[in-house]
């Protein structure tokens, strides 16, 4: 008898899990509050850049439908604005380098990917239910399914999962987020022959991330401001008009990152839904949600570990969570999915997620001296730039050279002749 599993939420993790379970013969129902067409024609949802390990999870399930179309991101670059450099002029950078990735990264607009995956799930015989789920719905469904997985990271359902204060140092949003998808961005002149994600740090103000992507209208780039709340970048809250959003994005680029503005003078929005603004507090939650009837559900990805996007890990973590849960479900055979199993499945995911949370929460703070030294050294020592870039694929590596001043010092001295 095939086991019945309900997946609530059709994002990266929910769809990857639903399609993965389907391929293993499970009877899967997927609940989404929107149809594939509504997703495809709707507003952009995120700034996904997926690195090699996360992309491999998609390849393993043969879900890498857009791999030949999406730009290959071969590097990750860091620029740090020089103190007091908010005067126009393209050279005001204290630090500027690019590291090469061992395996390429890619970004596919989630409107393209989630709509495509949802249609694939239905074509393969999955039961797709278009309905915004409430806790009362899950109470009903939990009696008819062997397992209920909640991967809808916003709204009422998240309230079933209590905050884990020991793993959640912040109770307020640490950044105000503003995203614009554009056509017409020129290449970075430092590396016109390959694509890279560019991280531009403006100390005390915030960060600008620029990344190539594939969107509904083809190749594009994402301009993504992360502003310290209350600062000059925290200016998008009242803007409802997409063209005003883009104009403000560019105005702030001209002021704070003129070297990026220099290649953005001809950009236009990819579409009227190509902007997004908001904020949320980074939070780790307990993975088991308890229903009024006494049943239990398991939280997935952002529901249980929501990090700030400053380290670009959201869709990577969602993919890794889906892969960990899929393996845990398949290995469990036909035994009941009790709370002990739910906790163990989450613990398996937390083995990797804890490194993402630690790194992300560290990057939200002003960097200590040894980290500034490390980022500065990457401009002189290519192996440091490359290792830092590849940490985005494997954040666990930062334990070896990033947090501890002594480890950082030992690493740097190992690369420089005495």
mmCIF file with all atom_site columns, C-alpha atoms in Angstrom, residues 155-345:
data_model
loop_
_atom_site.group_PDB
_atom_site.id
_atom_site.type_symbol
_atom_site.label_atom_id
_atom_site.label_alt_id
_atom_site.label_comp_id
_atom_site.label_asym_id
_atom_site.label_entity_id
_atom_site.label_seq_id
_atom_site.pdbx_PDB_ins_code
_atom_site.Cartn_x
_atom_site.Cartn_y
_atom_site.Cartn_z
_atom_site.occupancy
_atom_site.B_iso_or_equiv
_atom_site.pdbx_formal_charge
_atom_site.auth_seq_id
_atom_site.auth_comp_id
_atom_site.auth_asym_id
_atom_site.auth_atom_id
_atom_site.pdbx_PDB_model_num
ATOM 1   C CA . UNK A 1 155 ? 0.871  33.333 6.975   1.00 0.00 ? 155 UNK A CA 1
ATOM 2   C CA . UNK A 1 156 ? -1.193 31.557 9.582   1.00 0.00 ? 156 UNK A CA 1
ATOM 3   C CA . UNK A 1 157 ? 0.442  28.142 9.295   1.00 0.00 ? 157 UNK A CA 1
ATOM 4   C CA . UNK A 1 158 ? 3.814  29.397 10.518  1.00 0.00 ? 158 UNK A CA 1
ATOM 5   C CA . UNK A 1 159 ? 2.197  30.304 13.861  1.00 0.00 ? 159 UNK A CA 1
ATOM 6   C CA . UNK A 1 160 ? 1.918  26.565 14.621  1.00 0.00 ? 160 UNK A CA 1
ATOM 7   C CA . UNK A 1 161 ? 5.700  26.409 14.965  1.00 0.00 ? 161 UNK A CA 1
ATOM 8   C CA . UNK A 1 162 ? 7.098  28.051 18.084  1.00 0.00 ? 162 UNK A CA 1
ATOM 9   C CA . UNK A 1 163 ? 10.219 30.225 17.912  1.00 0.00 ? 163 UNK A CA 1
ATOM 10  C CA . UNK A 1 164 ? 13.414 28.639 19.220  1.00 0.00 ? 164 UNK A CA 1
ATOM 11  C CA . UNK A 1 165 ? 14.928 31.518 21.260  1.00 0.00 ? 165 UNK A CA 1
ATOM 12  C CA . UNK A 1 166 ? 18.304 29.805 21.716  1.00 0.00 ? 166 UNK A CA 1
ATOM 13  C CA . UNK A 1 167 ? 18.829 29.655 17.953  1.00 0.00 ? 167 UNK A CA 1
ATOM 14  C CA . UNK A 1 168 ? 17.153 32.997 17.131  1.00 0.00 ? 168 UNK A CA 1
ATOM 15  C CA . UNK A 1 169 ? 19.281 35.924 18.355  1.00 0.00 ? 169 UNK A CA 1
ATOM 16  C CA . UNK A 1 170 ? 17.179 38.552 16.552  1.00 0.00 ? 170 UNK A CA 1
ATOM 17  C CA . UNK A 1 171 ? 13.573 39.435 17.300  1.00 0.00 ? 171 UNK A CA 1
ATOM 18  C CA . UNK A 1 172 ? 13.377 42.255 14.726  1.00 0.00 ? 172 UNK A CA 1
ATOM 19  C CA . UNK A 1 173 ? 14.227 42.445 10.997  1.00 0.00 ? 173 UNK A CA 1
ATOM 20  C CA . UNK A 1 174 ? 17.900 43.263 10.464  1.00 0.00 ? 174 UNK A CA 1
ATOM 21  C CA . UNK A 1 175 ? 17.552 44.528 6.895   1.00 0.00 ? 175 UNK A CA 1
ATOM 22  C CA . UNK A 1 176 ? 14.966 46.254 4.712   1.00 0.00 ? 176 UNK A CA 1
ATOM 23  C CA . UNK A 1 177 ? 14.873 44.383 1.398   1.00 0.00 ? 177 UNK A CA 1
ATOM 24  C CA . UNK A 1 178 ? 14.240 45.809 -2.084  1.00 0.00 ? 178 UNK A CA 1
ATOM 25  C CA . UNK A 1 179 ? 14.494 43.796 -5.317  1.00 0.00 ? 179 UNK A CA 1
ATOM 26  C CA . UNK A 1 180 ? 14.304 44.810 -8.988  1.00 0.00 ? 180 UNK A CA 1
ATOM 27  C CA . UNK A 1 181 ? 14.591 42.465 -12.000 1.00 0.00 ? 181 UNK A CA 1
ATOM 28  C CA . UNK A 1 182 ? 16.060 44.330 -14.977 1.00 0.00 ? 182 UNK A CA 1
ATOM 29  C CA . UNK A 1 183 ? 17.089 43.967 -18.609 1.00 0.00 ? 183 UNK A CA 1
ATOM 30  C CA . UNK A 1 184 ? 19.950 45.986 -20.072 1.00 0.00 ? 184 UNK A CA 1
ATOM 31  C CA . UNK A 1 185 ? 22.604 45.772 -17.348 1.00 0.00 ? 185 UNK A CA 1
ATOM 32  C CA . UNK A 1 186 ? 26.141 45.870 -18.725 1.00 0.00 ? 186 UNK A CA 1
ATOM 33  C CA . UNK A 1 187 ? 28.938 43.493 -17.628 1.00 0.00 ? 187 UNK A CA 1
ATOM 34  C CA . UNK A 1 188 ? 31.335 44.292 -14.794 1.00 0.00 ? 188 UNK A CA 1
ATOM 35  C CA . UNK A 1 189 ? 34.412 45.598 -16.651 1.00 0.00 ? 189 UNK A CA 1
ATOM 36  C CA . UNK A 1 190 ? 36.732 43.606 -14.349 1.00 0.00 ? 190 UNK A CA 1
ATOM 37  C CA . UNK A 1 191 ? 35.407 40.313 -15.790 1.00 0.00 ? 191 UNK A CA 1
ATOM 38  C CA . UNK A 1 192 ? 33.407 40.905 -18.980 1.00 0.00 ? 192 UNK A CA 1
ATOM 39  C CA . UNK A 1 193 ? 33.992 37.316 -20.091 1.00 0.00 ? 193 UNK A CA 1
ATOM 40  C CA . UNK A 1 194 ? 32.190 35.525 -17.232 1.00 0.00 ? 194 UNK A CA 1
ATOM 41  C CA . UNK A 1 195 ? 29.183 36.075 -14.975 1.00 0.00 ? 195 UNK A CA 1
ATOM 42  C CA . UNK A 1 196 ? 29.490 36.544 -11.218 1.00 0.00 ? 196 UNK A CA 1
ATOM 43  C CA . UNK A 1 197 ? 27.273 37.443 -8.310  1.00 0.00 ? 197 UNK A CA 1
ATOM 44  C CA . UNK A 1 198 ? 28.519 40.805 -7.034  1.00 0.00 ? 198 UNK A CA 1
ATOM 45  C CA . UNK A 1 199 ? 28.255 41.616 -3.315  1.00 0.00 ? 199 UNK A CA 1
ATOM 46  C CA . UNK A 1 200 ? 28.763 45.339 -2.655  1.00 0.00 ? 200 UNK A CA 1
ATOM 47  C CA . UNK A 1 201 ? 29.161 46.227 1.019   1.00 0.00 ? 201 UNK A CA 1
ATOM 48  C CA . UNK A 1 202 ? 28.570 49.793 2.162   1.00 0.00 ? 202 UNK A CA 1
ATOM 49  C CA . UNK A 1 203 ? 29.662 49.838 5.831   1.00 0.00 ? 203 UNK A CA 1
ATOM 50  C CA . UNK A 1 204 ? 27.031 51.175 8.198   1.00 0.00 ? 204 UNK A CA 1
ATOM 51  C CA . UNK A 1 205 ? 24.480 51.512 5.378   1.00 0.00 ? 205 UNK A CA 1
ATOM 52  C CA . UNK A 1 206 ? 23.803 48.081 3.865   1.00 0.00 ? 206 UNK A CA 1
ATOM 53  C CA . UNK A 1 207 ? 24.526 45.899 0.856   1.00 0.00 ? 207 UNK A CA 1
ATOM 54  C CA . UNK A 1 208 ? 23.773 45.769 -2.860  1.00 0.00 ? 208 UNK A CA 1
ATOM 55  C CA . UNK A 1 209 ? 23.729 42.367 -4.552  1.00 0.00 ? 209 UNK A CA 1
ATOM 56  C CA . UNK A 1 210 ? 23.717 42.034 -8.324  1.00 0.00 ? 210 UNK A CA 1
ATOM 57  C CA . UNK A 1 211 ? 23.138 38.643 -9.933  1.00 0.00 ? 211 UNK A CA 1
ATOM 58  C CA . UNK A 1 212 ? 22.362 37.288 -13.401 1.00 0.00 ? 212 UNK A CA 1
ATOM 59  C CA . UNK A 1 213 ? 19.128 35.328 -13.694 1.00 0.00 ? 213 UNK A CA 1
ATOM 60  C CA . UNK A 1 214 ? 16.703 33.684 -16.109 1.00 0.00 ? 214 UNK A CA 1
ATOM 61  C CA . UNK A 1 215 ? 13.245 35.242 -15.910 1.00 0.00 ? 215 UNK A CA 1
ATOM 62  C CA . UNK A 1 216 ? 9.957  34.943 -17.808 1.00 0.00 ? 216 UNK A CA 1
ATOM 63  C CA . UNK A 1 217 ? 11.385 37.165 -20.575 1.00 0.00 ? 217 UNK A CA 1
ATOM 64  C CA . UNK A 1 218 ? 14.808 35.511 -20.792 1.00 0.00 ? 218 UNK A CA 1
ATOM 65  C CA . UNK A 1 219 ? 18.212 36.560 -19.475 1.00 0.00 ? 219 UNK A CA 1
ATOM 66  C CA . UNK A 1 220 ? 18.056 39.354 -16.862 1.00 0.00 ? 220 UNK A CA 1
ATOM 67  C CA . UNK A 1 221 ? 19.809 40.666 -13.772 1.00 0.00 ? 221 UNK A CA 1
ATOM 68  C CA . UNK A 1 222 ? 18.613 41.216 -10.212 1.00 0.00 ? 222 UNK A CA 1
ATOM 69  C CA . UNK A 1 223 ? 19.428 44.422 -8.327  1.00 0.00 ? 223 UNK A CA 1
ATOM 70  C CA . UNK A 1 224 ? 18.889 43.740 -4.630  1.00 0.00 ? 224 UNK A CA 1
ATOM 71  C CA . UNK A 1 225 ? 19.346 46.293 -1.856  1.00 0.00 ? 225 UNK A CA 1
ATOM 72  C CA . UNK A 1 226 ? 19.583 45.209 1.793   1.00 0.00 ? 226 UNK A CA 1
ATOM 73  C CA . UNK A 1 227 ? 19.350 48.318 3.954   1.00 0.00 ? 227 UNK A CA 1
ATOM 74  C CA . UNK A 1 228 ? 20.028 48.677 7.653   1.00 0.00 ? 228 UNK A CA 1
ATOM 75  C CA . UNK A 1 229 ? 16.612 49.617 9.129   1.00 0.00 ? 229 UNK A CA 1
ATOM 76  C CA . UNK A 1 230 ? 16.228 53.343 9.631   1.00 0.00 ? 230 UNK A CA 1
ATOM 77  C CA . UNK A 1 231 ? 19.181 54.112 7.332   1.00 0.00 ? 231 UNK A CA 1
ATOM 78  C CA . UNK A 1 232 ? 19.269 55.730 3.884   1.00 0.00 ? 232 UNK A CA 1
ATOM 79  C CA . UNK A 1 233 ? 18.485 52.459 2.058   1.00 0.00 ? 233 UNK A CA 1
ATOM 80  C CA . UNK A 1 234 ? 15.366 51.871 4.159   1.00 0.00 ? 234 UNK A CA 1
ATOM 81  C CA . UNK A 1 235 ? 13.314 53.939 1.736   1.00 0.00 ? 235 UNK A CA 1
ATOM 82  C CA . UNK A 1 236 ? 11.067 51.520 -0.175  1.00 0.00 ? 236 UNK A CA 1
ATOM 83  C CA . UNK A 1 237 ? 8.283  50.915 2.321   1.00 0.00 ? 237 UNK A CA 1
ATOM 84  C CA . UNK A 1 238 ? 5.794  53.371 0.839   1.00 0.00 ? 238 UNK A CA 1
ATOM 85  C CA . UNK A 1 239 ? 6.661  52.870 -2.832  1.00 0.00 ? 239 UNK A CA 1
ATOM 86  C CA . UNK A 1 240 ? 3.928  51.023 -4.707  1.00 0.00 ? 240 UNK A CA 1
ATOM 87  C CA . UNK A 1 241 ? 4.819  52.001 -8.275  1.00 0.00 ? 241 UNK A CA 1
ATOM 88  C CA . UNK A 1 242 ? 7.369  49.660 -9.976  1.00 0.00 ? 242 UNK A CA 1
ATOM 89  C CA . UNK A 1 243 ? 8.995  52.446 -12.018 1.00 0.00 ? 243 UNK A CA 1
ATOM 90  C CA . UNK A 1 244 ? 9.453  54.549 -8.863  1.00 0.00 ? 244 UNK A CA 1
ATOM 91  C CA . UNK A 1 245 ? 10.975 51.502 -7.180  1.00 0.00 ? 245 UNK A CA 1
ATOM 92  C CA . UNK A 1 246 ? 13.510 51.144 -10.001 1.00 0.00 ? 246 UNK A CA 1
ATOM 93  C CA . UNK A 1 247 ? 14.271 54.875 -10.045 1.00 0.00 ? 247 UNK A CA 1
ATOM 94  C CA . UNK A 1 248 ? 15.018 54.809 -6.297  1.00 0.00 ? 248 UNK A CA 1
ATOM 95  C CA . UNK A 1 249 ? 17.134 51.656 -6.691  1.00 0.00 ? 249 UNK A CA 1
ATOM 96  C CA . UNK A 1 250 ? 19.269 53.422 -9.301  1.00 0.00 ? 250 UNK A CA 1
ATOM 97  C CA . UNK A 1 251 ? 19.461 56.683 -7.351  1.00 0.00 ? 251 UNK A CA 1
ATOM 98  C CA . UNK A 1 252 ? 20.829 54.785 -4.335  1.00 0.00 ? 252 UNK A CA 1
ATOM 99  C CA . UNK A 1 253 ? 23.277 52.913 -6.587  1.00 0.00 ? 253 UNK A CA 1
ATOM 100 C CA . UNK A 1 254 ? 24.560 56.180 -8.024  1.00 0.00 ? 254 UNK A CA 1
ATOM 101 C CA . UNK A 1 255 ? 25.134 57.507 -4.504  1.00 0.00 ? 255 UNK A CA 1
ATOM 102 C CA . UNK A 1 256 ? 26.511 54.461 -2.687  1.00 0.00 ? 256 UNK A CA 1
ATOM 103 C CA . UNK A 1 257 ? 27.842 52.070 -5.377  1.00 0.00 ? 257 UNK A CA 1
ATOM 104 C CA . UNK A 1 258 ? 28.746 54.266 -8.373  1.00 0.00 ? 258 UNK A CA 1
ATOM 105 C CA . UNK A 1 259 ? 30.844 51.468 -9.917  1.00 0.00 ? 259 UNK A CA 1
ATOM 106 C CA . UNK A 1 260 ? 27.687 49.351 -10.209 1.00 0.00 ? 260 UNK A CA 1
ATOM 107 C CA . UNK A 1 261 ? 25.559 52.293 -11.290 1.00 0.00 ? 261 UNK A CA 1
ATOM 108 C CA . UNK A 1 262 ? 27.990 52.842 -14.192 1.00 0.00 ? 262 UNK A CA 1
ATOM 109 C CA . UNK A 1 263 ? 26.716 49.651 -15.878 1.00 0.00 ? 263 UNK A CA 1
ATOM 110 C CA . UNK A 1 264 ? 23.074 50.245 -15.000 1.00 0.00 ? 264 UNK A CA 1
ATOM 111 C CA . UNK A 1 265 ? 22.360 53.493 -16.858 1.00 0.00 ? 265 UNK A CA 1
ATOM 112 C CA . UNK A 1 266 ? 20.294 51.751 -19.554 1.00 0.00 ? 266 UNK A CA 1
ATOM 113 C CA . UNK A 1 267 ? 18.336 49.251 -17.468 1.00 0.00 ? 267 UNK A CA 1
ATOM 114 C CA . UNK A 1 268 ? 14.583 48.788 -17.512 1.00 0.00 ? 268 UNK A CA 1
ATOM 115 C CA . UNK A 1 269 ? 12.324 46.506 -15.481 1.00 0.00 ? 269 UNK A CA 1
ATOM 116 C CA . UNK A 1 270 ? 11.762 43.040 -16.936 1.00 0.00 ? 270 UNK A CA 1
ATOM 117 C CA . UNK A 1 271 ? 8.020  43.393 -16.294 1.00 0.00 ? 271 UNK A CA 1
ATOM 118 C CA . UNK A 1 272 ? 5.515  45.283 -14.176 1.00 0.00 ? 272 UNK A CA 1
ATOM 119 C CA . UNK A 1 273 ? 5.757  42.590 -11.479 1.00 0.00 ? 273 UNK A CA 1
ATOM 120 C CA . UNK A 1 274 ? 9.570  42.657 -11.370 1.00 0.00 ? 274 UNK A CA 1
ATOM 121 C CA . UNK A 1 275 ? 9.917  44.457 -8.026  1.00 0.00 ? 275 UNK A CA 1
ATOM 122 C CA . UNK A 1 276 ? 9.577  43.348 -4.415  1.00 0.00 ? 276 UNK A CA 1
ATOM 123 C CA . UNK A 1 277 ? 10.136 45.031 -1.034  1.00 0.00 ? 277 UNK A CA 1
ATOM 124 C CA . UNK A 1 278 ? 9.731  43.834 2.529   1.00 0.00 ? 278 UNK A CA 1
ATOM 125 C CA . UNK A 1 279 ? 11.469 42.724 5.721   1.00 0.00 ? 279 UNK A CA 1
ATOM 126 C CA . UNK A 1 280 ? 11.330 39.859 8.203   1.00 0.00 ? 280 UNK A CA 1
ATOM 127 C CA . UNK A 1 281 ? 13.116 38.833 11.362  1.00 0.00 ? 281 UNK A CA 1
ATOM 128 C CA . UNK A 1 282 ? 15.517 35.871 10.925  1.00 0.00 ? 282 UNK A CA 1
ATOM 129 C CA . UNK A 1 283 ? 14.005 33.052 12.983  1.00 0.00 ? 283 UNK A CA 1
ATOM 130 C CA . UNK A 1 284 ? 14.609 29.387 13.793  1.00 0.00 ? 284 UNK A CA 1
ATOM 131 C CA . UNK A 1 285 ? 11.464 27.552 14.902  1.00 0.00 ? 285 UNK A CA 1
ATOM 132 C CA . UNK A 1 286 ? 10.741 24.223 16.487  1.00 0.00 ? 286 UNK A CA 1
ATOM 133 C CA . UNK A 1 287 ? 10.097 21.780 13.624  1.00 0.00 ? 287 UNK A CA 1
ATOM 134 C CA . UNK A 1 288 ? 6.966  20.081 14.959  1.00 0.00 ? 288 UNK A CA 1
ATOM 135 C CA . UNK A 1 289 ? 3.654  21.905 14.629  1.00 0.00 ? 289 UNK A CA 1
ATOM 136 C CA . UNK A 1 290 ? 0.840  20.644 16.818  1.00 0.00 ? 290 UNK A CA 1
ATOM 137 C CA . UNK A 1 291 ? -2.732 20.732 15.611  1.00 0.00 ? 291 UNK A CA 1
ATOM 138 C CA . UNK A 1 292 ? -5.812 21.459 17.748  1.00 0.00 ? 292 UNK A CA 1
ATOM 139 C CA . UNK A 1 293 ? -6.897 17.813 17.367  1.00 0.00 ? 293 UNK A CA 1
ATOM 140 C CA . UNK A 1 294 ? -3.562 16.600 18.753  1.00 0.00 ? 294 UNK A CA 1
ATOM 141 C CA . UNK A 1 295 ? -1.993 15.633 15.436  1.00 0.00 ? 295 UNK A CA 1
ATOM 142 C CA . UNK A 1 296 ? 1.484  16.753 14.392  1.00 0.00 ? 296 UNK A CA 1
ATOM 143 C CA . UNK A 1 297 ? 2.917  18.218 11.193  1.00 0.00 ? 297 UNK A CA 1
ATOM 144 C CA . UNK A 1 298 ? 6.547  18.732 10.160  1.00 0.00 ? 298 UNK A CA 1
ATOM 145 C CA . UNK A 1 299 ? 7.828  22.167 9.136   1.00 0.00 ? 299 UNK A CA 1
ATOM 146 C CA . UNK A 1 300 ? 10.030 22.444 6.059   1.00 0.00 ? 300 UNK A CA 1
ATOM 147 C CA . UNK A 1 301 ? 12.766 24.922 5.043   1.00 0.00 ? 301 UNK A CA 1
ATOM 148 C CA . UNK A 1 302 ? 11.783 28.578 5.655   1.00 0.00 ? 302 UNK A CA 1
ATOM 149 C CA . UNK A 1 303 ? 9.011  27.538 8.013   1.00 0.00 ? 303 UNK A CA 1
ATOM 150 C CA . UNK A 1 304 ? 11.585 26.255 10.487  1.00 0.00 ? 304 UNK A CA 1
ATOM 151 C CA . UNK A 1 305 ? 14.824 28.051 9.515   1.00 0.00 ? 305 UNK A CA 1
ATOM 152 C CA . UNK A 1 306 ? 14.338 31.515 8.001   1.00 0.00 ? 306 UNK A CA 1
ATOM 153 C CA . UNK A 1 307 ? 17.637 33.355 7.554   1.00 0.00 ? 307 UNK A CA 1
ATOM 154 C CA . UNK A 1 308 ? 18.174 36.869 6.235   1.00 0.00 ? 308 UNK A CA 1
ATOM 155 C CA . UNK A 1 309 ? 19.009 36.741 2.500   1.00 0.00 ? 309 UNK A CA 1
ATOM 156 C CA . UNK A 1 310 ? 22.330 38.575 3.039   1.00 0.00 ? 310 UNK A CA 1
ATOM 157 C CA . UNK A 1 311 ? 24.246 35.337 2.340   1.00 0.00 ? 311 UNK A CA 1
ATOM 158 C CA . UNK A 1 312 ? 21.992 34.186 -0.521  1.00 0.00 ? 312 UNK A CA 1
ATOM 159 C CA . UNK A 1 313 ? 21.170 30.888 1.132   1.00 0.00 ? 313 UNK A CA 1
ATOM 160 C CA . UNK A 1 314 ? 17.351 30.712 1.109   1.00 0.00 ? 314 UNK A CA 1
ATOM 161 C CA . UNK A 1 315 ? 16.763 28.602 -1.991  1.00 0.00 ? 315 UNK A CA 1
ATOM 162 C CA . UNK A 1 316 ? 19.953 26.605 -1.311  1.00 0.00 ? 316 UNK A CA 1
ATOM 163 C CA . UNK A 1 317 ? 18.733 25.769 2.182   1.00 0.00 ? 317 UNK A CA 1
ATOM 164 C CA . UNK A 1 318 ? 15.281 24.900 0.835   1.00 0.00 ? 318 UNK A CA 1
ATOM 165 C CA . UNK A 1 319 ? 16.835 22.465 -1.651  1.00 0.00 ? 319 UNK A CA 1
ATOM 166 C CA . UNK A 1 320 ? 19.066 20.907 1.019   1.00 0.00 ? 320 UNK A CA 1
ATOM 167 C CA . UNK A 1 321 ? 16.146 20.595 3.435   1.00 0.00 ? 321 UNK A CA 1
ATOM 168 C CA . UNK A 1 322 ? 14.005 18.882 0.791   1.00 0.00 ? 322 UNK A CA 1
ATOM 169 C CA . UNK A 1 323 ? 16.865 16.465 0.014   1.00 0.00 ? 323 UNK A CA 1
ATOM 170 C CA . UNK A 1 324 ? 17.430 15.656 3.706   1.00 0.00 ? 324 UNK A CA 1
ATOM 171 C CA . UNK A 1 325 ? 13.715 15.087 4.361   1.00 0.00 ? 325 UNK A CA 1
ATOM 172 C CA . UNK A 1 326 ? 13.297 12.974 1.219   1.00 0.00 ? 326 UNK A CA 1
ATOM 173 C CA . UNK A 1 327 ? 16.116 10.681 2.328   1.00 0.00 ? 327 UNK A CA 1
ATOM 174 C CA . UNK A 1 328 ? 14.694 10.485 5.874   1.00 0.00 ? 328 UNK A CA 1
ATOM 175 C CA . UNK A 1 329 ? 11.213 9.581  4.578   1.00 0.00 ? 329 UNK A CA 1
ATOM 176 C CA . UNK A 1 330 ? 12.446 6.921  2.155   1.00 0.00 ? 330 UNK A CA 1
ATOM 177 C CA . UNK A 1 331 ? 14.751 5.335  4.751   1.00 0.00 ? 331 UNK A CA 1
ATOM 178 C CA . UNK A 1 332 ? 11.923 5.203  7.306   1.00 0.00 ? 332 UNK A CA 1
ATOM 179 C CA . UNK A 1 333 ? 10.029 2.630  5.232   1.00 0.00 ? 333 UNK A CA 1
ATOM 180 C CA . UNK A 1 334 ? 6.511  1.912  6.434   1.00 0.00 ? 334 UNK A CA 1
ATOM 181 C CA . UNK A 1 335 ? 6.993  2.857  10.085  1.00 0.00 ? 335 UNK A CA 1
ATOM 182 C CA . UNK A 1 336 ? 4.759  5.631  11.458  1.00 0.00 ? 336 UNK A CA 1
ATOM 183 C CA . UNK A 1 337 ? 5.961  9.207  11.075  1.00 0.00 ? 337 UNK A CA 1
ATOM 184 C CA . UNK A 1 338 ? 5.793  10.024 14.783  1.00 0.00 ? 338 UNK A CA 1
ATOM 185 C CA . UNK A 1 339 ? 7.186  13.099 16.536  1.00 0.00 ? 339 UNK A CA 1
ATOM 186 C CA . UNK A 1 340 ? 10.443 11.345 17.336  1.00 0.00 ? 340 UNK A CA 1
ATOM 187 C CA . UNK A 1 341 ? 10.973 10.721 13.611  1.00 0.00 ? 341 UNK A CA 1
ATOM 188 C CA . UNK A 1 342 ? 9.994  14.328 12.783  1.00 0.00 ? 342 UNK A CA 1
ATOM 189 C CA . UNK A 1 343 ? 12.587 15.667 15.202  1.00 0.00 ? 343 UNK A CA 1
ATOM 190 C CA . UNK A 1 344 ? 15.264 13.352 13.793  1.00 0.00 ? 344 UNK A CA 1
ATOM 191 C CA . UNK A 1 345 ? 14.469 14.438 10.214  1.00 0.00 ? 345 UNK A CA 1
#
